[in-house]
Coordinates of N, CA, C and O in Angstrom, one line a residue:
X422 N 0.8 -1.2 0.0 CA 0.0 0.0 0.0 C 0.9 1.3 0.0 O 1.2 1.8 1.0
X423 N 1.3 1.7 -1.2 CA 2.2 2.8 -1.2 C 1.5 4.1 -1.5 O 2.1 5.2 -1.5
X424 N 0.1 4.1 -1.6 CA -0.7 5.3 -1.7 C -0.7 5.9 -3.1 O -1.3 6.9 -3.3
X425 N 0.0 5.3 -4.1 CA -0.1 5.8 -5.4 C -1.3 5.4 -6.1 O -1.7 4.2 -6.0
X426 N -2.0 6.3 -6.9 CA -3.2 5.8 -7.6 C -2.9 4.9 -8.7 O -1.9 4.9 -9.3
X427 N -3.8 3.9 -8.9 CA -3.6 3.0 -10.0 C -4.1 3.6 -11.3 O -5.1 4.3 -11.3
X428 N -3.4 3.3 -12.4 CA -3.8 3.9 -13.6 C -5.1 3.3 -14.2 O -5.4 2.1 -13.8
X429 N -6.0 4.1 -14.8 CA -7.3 3.6 -15.3 C -6.9 2.8 -16.5 O -6.4 3.4 -17.6
X430 N -7.4 1.6 -16.6 CA -7.2 0.7 -17.8 C -8.5 0.6 -18.7 O -8.4 0.1 -19.7
X431 N -9.6 1.1 -18.0 CA -10.9 0.9 -18.7 C -11.2 2.3 -19.4 O -11.6 3.3 -18.8
X432 N -10.8 2.3 -20.7 CA -10.9 3.5 -21.5 C -12.3 4.0 -21.9 O -12.5 5.1 -22.1
X433 N -13.3 3.1 -21.8 CA -14.6 3.6 -22.3 C -15.8 2.8 -21.7 O -16.9 3.2 -21.9
X434 N -15.6 1.7 -21.0 CA -16.7 1.0 -20.5 C -17.4 1.7 -19.3 O -18.6 1.6 -19.2
X435 N -16.6 2.3 -18.5 CA -17.3 3.0 -17.3 C -18.3 4.1 -17.8 O -19.4 4.2 -17.3
X436 N -17.8 5.0 -18.7 CA -18.9 5.9 -19.2 C -20.1 5.3 -19.9 O -21.2 5.8 -19.9
X437 N -19.8 4.2 -20.6 CA -20.9 3.5 -21.2 C -21.9 2.9 -20.2 O -23.1 3.0 -20.4
X438 N -21.3 2.3 -19.1 CA -22.2 1.7 -18.0 C -23.0 2.9 -17.4 O -24.2 2.7 -17.1
X439 N -22.4 4.0 -17.2 CA -23.1 5.2 -16.6 C -24.2 5.7 -17.5 O -25.3 5.9 -17.1
X440 N -23.9 5.7 -18.8 CA -24.9 6.2 -19.7 C -26.1 5.2 -19.8 O -27.2 5.6 -19.8
X441 N -25.9 3.9 -19.7 CA -26.9 2.9 -19.6 C -27.7 3.1 -18.4 O -28.9 2.9 -18.4
X442 N -27.0 3.4 -17.2 CA -27.8 3.5 -16.0 C -28.7 4.8 -16.1 O -29.9 4.8 -15.6
X443 N -28.2 5.8 -16.7 CA -29.1 7.1 -16.9 C -30.3 6.7 -17.8 O -31.4 7.2 -17.7
X444 N -30.0 5.9 -18.8 CA -31.1 5.6 -19.7 C -32.2 4.7 -19.0 O -33.3 4.9 -19.2
X445 N -31.7 3.8 -18.1 CA -32.7 3.0 -17.3 C -33.5 4.0 -16.4 O -34.7 3.7 -16.2
X446 N -32.8 5.0 -15.9 CA -33.5 5.9 -15.0 C -34.6 6.6 -15.8 O -35.8 6.8 -15.3
X447 N -34.3 7.1 -17.0 CA -35.3 7.7 -17.9 C -36.4 6.8 -18.2 O -37.6 7.2 -18.2
X448 N -36.2 5.6 -18.4 CA -37.2 4.6 -18.8 C -38.1 4.4 -17.6 O -39.3 4.2 -17.7
X449 N -37.5 4.3 -16.4 CA -38.3 4.1 -15.2 C -39.2 5.3 -15.0 O -40.4 5.1 -14.5
X450 N -38.8 6.5 -15.3 CA -39.7 7.6 -15.2 C -40.9 7.5 -16.2 O -42.1 7.9 -15.9
X451 N -40.6 7.1 -17.4 CA -41.7 6.8 -18.3 C -42.7 5.8 -17.8 O -43.9 5.9 -17.8
X452 N -42.2 4.7 -17.2 CA -43.0 3.6 -16.7 C -43.9 4.2 -15.5 O -45.1 3.9 -15.4
X453 N -43.2 5.0 -14.6 CA -44.0 5.6 -13.5 C -45.1 6.5 -14.1 O -46.2 6.6 -13.5
X454 N -44.8 7.3 -15.1 CA -45.8 8.2 -15.6 C -47.0 7.4 -16.2 O -48.2 7.8 -16.1
X455 N -46.7 6.3 -16.9 CA -47.8 5.4 -17.4 C -48.6 4.8 -16.3 O -49.8 4.6 -16.4
X456 N -48.0 4.4 -15.1 CA -48.7 3.9 -14.0 C -49.6 5.0 -13.5 O -50.8 4.6 -13.0
X457 N -49.3 6.2 -13.5 CA -50.1 7.3 -12.9 C -51.4 7.5 -13.8 O -52.4 8.0 -13.3
X458 N -51.3 7.2 -15.1 CA -52.4 7.3 -15.9 C -53.7 6.6 -15.5 O -54.8 6.9 -15.8
X459 N -53.5 5.5 -14.7 CA -54.5 4.7 -14.1 C -55.5 5.6 -13.2 O -56.7 5.4 -13.2
X460 N -54.9 6.6 -12.6 CA -55.8 7.6 -11.8 C -56.2 8.8 -12.5 O -56.7 9.7 -11.8
X461 N -56.0 9.0 -13.7 CA -56.3 10.2 -14.4 C -57.8 10.5 -14.4 O -58.2 11.7 -14.3
X462 N -58.6 9.5 -14.4 CA -60.1 9.8 -14.4 C -60.6 10.2 -13.0 O -61.5 10.9 -12.9
X463 N -59.9 9.7 -12.0 CA -60.3 10.1 -10.6 C -59.8 11.4 -10.2 O -60.4 12.1 -9.4
X464 N -58.6 11.7 -10.5 CA -57.9 13.0 -10.0 C -57.6 14.1 -11.0 O -57.1 15.1 -10.7
X465 N -58.0 13.7 -12.3 CA -57.9 14.8 -13.3 C -56.6 15.5 -13.5 O -55.6 14.9 -13.9
X466 N -56.6 16.8 -13.3 CA -55.5 17.6 -13.8 C -54.3 17.3 -13.0 O -53.1 17.5 -13.4
X467 N -54.3 17.0 -11.7 CA -53.2 16.7 -10.9 C -52.4 15.5 -11.5 O -51.1 15.6 -11.6
X468 N -53.0 14.5 -12.0 CA -52.3 13.4 -12.5 C -51.7 13.7 -13.8 O -50.6 13.4 -14.2
X469 N -52.4 14.5 -14.6 CA -51.9 15.0 -15.9 C -50.7 15.7 -15.8 O -49.6 15.6 -16.4
X470 N -50.6 16.7 -14.6 CA -49.4 17.5 -14.4 C -48.3 16.5 -13.9 O -47.1 16.7 -14.4
X471 N -48.6 15.5 -13.1 CA -47.6 14.5 -12.7 C -47.0 13.8 -13.8 O -45.8 13.5 -14.0
X472 N -47.9 13.3 -14.7 CA -47.5 12.5 -15.9 C -46.5 13.4 -16.8 O -45.5 13.0 -17.3
X473 N -47.0 14.7 -17.0 CA -46.2 15.6 -17.9 C -44.8 15.9 -17.2 O -43.8 15.9 -17.9
X474 N -44.8 16.1 -15.9 CA -43.5 16.2 -15.2 C -42.6 15.1 -15.3 O -41.5 15.2 -15.5
X475 N -43.2 13.9 -15.1 CA -42.4 12.6 -15.2 C -41.9 12.4 -16.6 O -40.7 12.1 -16.8
X476 N -42.6 12.7 -17.6 CA -42.2 12.6 -19.0 C -41.1 13.6 -19.3 O -40.2 13.4 -20.0
X477 N -41.4 14.8 -18.8 CA -40.4 15.9 -19.0 C -39.0 15.6 -18.4 O -38.0 15.7 -18.9
X478 N -39.1 15.0 -17.2 CA -37.9 14.6 -16.4 C -37.2 13.5 -17.2 O -36.0 13.4 -17.3
X479 N -37.9 12.5 -17.7 CA -37.4 11.4 -18.5 C -36.7 11.9 -19.7 O -35.6 11.4 -20.1
X480 N -37.4 12.8 -20.5 CA -36.8 13.3 -21.7 C -35.5 14.1 -21.4 O -34.5 14.0 -22.0
X481 N -35.6 15.0 -20.4 CA -34.4 15.8 -20.0 C -33.3 14.9 -19.5 O -32.1 15.1 -20.0
X482 N -33.6 13.9 -18.7 CA -32.5 13.0 -18.2 C -31.9 12.2 -19.3 O -30.7 12.1 -19.5
X483 N -32.6 11.7 -20.2 CA -32.1 10.9 -21.4 C -31.2 11.7 -22.2 O -30.1 11.4 -22.5
X484 N -31.7 12.9 -22.7 CA -30.9 13.7 -23.7 C -29.8 14.5 -23.0 O -28.7 14.6 -23.5
X485 N -30.0 15.0 -21.8 CA -29.0 15.8 -21.2 C -27.8 15.0 -20.7 O -26.6 15.4 -21.0
X486 N -28.1 13.8 -20.1 CA -27.0 13.0 -19.6 C -26.3 12.4 -20.8 O -25.1 12.0 -20.7
X487 N -27.0 12.1 -21.9 CA -26.4 11.4 -23.1 C -25.4 12.4 -23.6 O -24.2 12.0 -24.0
X488 N -25.7 13.7 -23.7 CA -24.8 14.7 -24.3 C -23.6 14.9 -23.3 O -22.5 14.9 -23.7
X489 N -23.9 15.0 -22.0 CA -22.8 15.1 -21.1 C -21.9 13.9 -21.0 O -20.6 14.1 -21.0
X490 N -22.4 12.7 -21.0 CA -21.6 11.6 -21.1 C -20.8 11.3 -22.3 O -19.7 10.8 -22.3
X491 N -21.3 11.9 -23.4 CA -20.6 11.9 -24.7 C -19.3 12.7 -24.5 O -18.2 12.4 -25.0
X492 N -19.4 13.9 -23.9 CA -18.2 14.8 -23.6 C -17.3 14.1 -22.7 O -16.1 14.2 -22.9
X493 N -17.9 13.5 -21.6 CA -17.0 12.9 -20.6 C -16.3 11.7 -21.2 O -15.1 11.5 -20.8
X494 N -16.9 10.9 -22.0 CA -16.2 9.8 -22.6 C -15.1 10.2 -23.4 O -14.0 9.5 -23.5
X495 N -15.1 11.3 -24.0 CA -14.0 11.8 -24.9 C -12.8 12.1 -24.1 O -11.7 11.9 -24.5
X496 N -13.0 12.6 -22.8 CA -11.9 13.0 -21.9 C -11.9 12.1 -20.7 O -11.3 12.5 -19.7
X497 N -12.4 10.9 -20.8 CA -12.5 10.1 -19.6 C -11.3 9.8 -18.8 O -11.3 9.9 -17.6
X498 N -10.2 9.4 -19.4 CA -9.1 9.0 -18.5 C -8.5 10.1 -17.8 O -7.7 9.9 -16.8
X499 N -8.9 11.4 -18.0 CA -8.3 12.6 -17.3 C -8.9 12.7 -16.0 O -10.1 12.5 -15.8
X500 N -8.1 12.9 -14.9 CA -8.7 13.2 -13.6 C -9.3 14.5 -13.6 O -9.1 15.4 -14.4
X501 N -10.2 14.7 -12.5 CA -10.8 16.0 -12.4 C -12.1 16.2 -13.0 O -12.6 17.3 -13.1
X502 N -12.7 15.2 -13.5 CA -14.1 15.3 -14.1 C -15.1 15.6 -13.0 O -15.1 15.0 -12.0
X503 N -15.9 16.6 -13.3 CA -16.9 17.0 -12.3 C -18.0 16.0 -12.2 O -18.5 15.4 -13.2
X504 N -18.5 15.6 -11.0 CA -19.6 14.7 -10.9 C -20.9 15.3 -11.4 O -21.1 16.6 -11.6
X505 N -21.9 14.5 -11.7 CA -23.3 15.0 -12.2 C -24.1 15.4 -11.1 O -25.3 14.8 -11.0
X506 N -23.8 16.3 -10.3 CA -24.6 16.7 -9.2 C -25.9 17.3 -9.5 O -26.9 17.1 -8.9
X507 N -25.9 18.1 -10.6 CA -27.2 18.7 -11.0 C -28.2 17.8 -11.5 O -29.4 17.7 -11.2
X508 N -27.6 16.7 -12.3 CA -28.5 15.7 -12.7 C -29.1 14.8 -11.6 O -30.3 14.4 -11.6
X509 N -28.3 14.5 -10.7 CA -28.6 13.7 -9.5 C -29.7 14.5 -8.7 O -30.7 13.9 -8.2
X510 N -29.5 15.8 -8.5 CA -30.5 16.6 -7.7 C -31.8 16.6 -8.5 O -32.8 16.5 -7.8
X511 N -31.9 16.8 -9.8 CA -33.1 16.8 -10.5 C -33.8 15.5 -10.4 O -35.1 15.4 -10.1
X512 N -33.1 14.4 -10.6 CA -33.7 13.1 -10.5 C -34.3 12.7 -9.2 O -35.3 12.2 -9.0
X513 N -33.4 13.1 -8.1 CA -33.8 12.9 -6.7 C -35.1 13.6 -6.3 O -36.0 13.0 -5.8
X514 N -35.2 14.9 -6.8 CA -36.3 15.7 -6.5 C -37.5 15.1 -7.2 O -38.6 15.0 -6.5
X515 N -37.4 14.8 -8.5 CA -38.5 14.3 -9.2 C -39.0 13.0 -8.7 O -40.2 12.7 -8.6
X516 N -38.0 12.1 -8.2 CA -38.4 10.8 -7.6 C -39.2 11.1 -6.4 O -40.2 10.4 -6.1
X517 N -38.7 12.0 -5.5 CA -39.4 12.3 -4.2 C -40.8 12.8 -4.5 O -41.8 12.3 -3.8
X518 N -40.9 13.7 -5.4 CA -42.3 14.2 -5.7 C -43.2 13.2 -6.3 O -44.4 13.0 -5.8
X519 N -42.7 12.3 -7.1 CA -43.6 11.2 -7.7 C -43.9 10.2 -6.6 O -45.1 9.7 -6.5
X520 N -43.0 9.9 -5.7 CA -43.2 9.0 -4.6 C -44.3 9.5 -3.7 O -45.3 8.9 -3.3
X521 N -44.2 10.9 -3.3 CA -45.2 11.5 -2.4 C -46.6 11.6 -3.1 O -47.7 11.3 -2.6
X522 N -46.6 11.8 -4.4 CA -47.8 11.9 -5.2 C -48.5 10.5 -5.3 O -49.6 10.4 -5.2
X523 N -47.6 9.4 -5.4 CA -48.2 8.1 -5.5 C -48.8 7.8 -4.2 O -49.9 7.2 -4.1
X524 N -48.2 8.1 -3.1 CA -48.8 7.8 -1.7 C -50.1 8.6 -1.6 O -51.2 8.0 -1.2
X525 N -50.1 9.8 -2.0 CA -51.4 10.6 -1.9 C -52.4 10.1 -2.7 O -53.6 9.9 -2.3
X526 N -52.1 9.8 -4.0 CA -53.1 9.3 -4.9 C -53.7 7.9 -4.5 O -54.9 7.7 -4.6
X527 N -52.8 7.1 -4.0 CA -53.3 5.8 -3.5 C -54.2 5.8 -2.3 O -55.2 5.2 -2.2
X528 N -53.8 6.7 -1.3 CA -54.6 6.8 -0.2 C -55.9 7.6 -0.4 O -56.9 7.4 0.3
X529 N -55.9 8.5 -1.4 CA -57.2 9.2 -1.7 C -58.1 8.4 -2.6 O -59.3 8.8 -2.8
X530 N -57.7 7.3 -3.2 CA -58.5 6.5 -4.1 C -59.5 5.6 -3.2 O -59.3 5.1 -2.2

């Protein structure tokens, strides 16, 4: 254990795995929005707003992170890449809002 960092030998697989994870996240938002459509007749506009918000988040997540990760993959072996804190914050907030809305819609039904 000499404390020296080991060189990165994975030139492209880590950004590809990260891109696939963000794509799965976007797909899960689409699936969640489709599940909310079940309550559209009972709760009207609120569900429509939630579905639109989830679809907007899915679209933004898919295209924004795809563009960002394309840039990161180009410079991947270089140290000092900034983490995707903004993307994580947006997805976490949207997930919390959808979760609270799902609890409310379920209990109100």
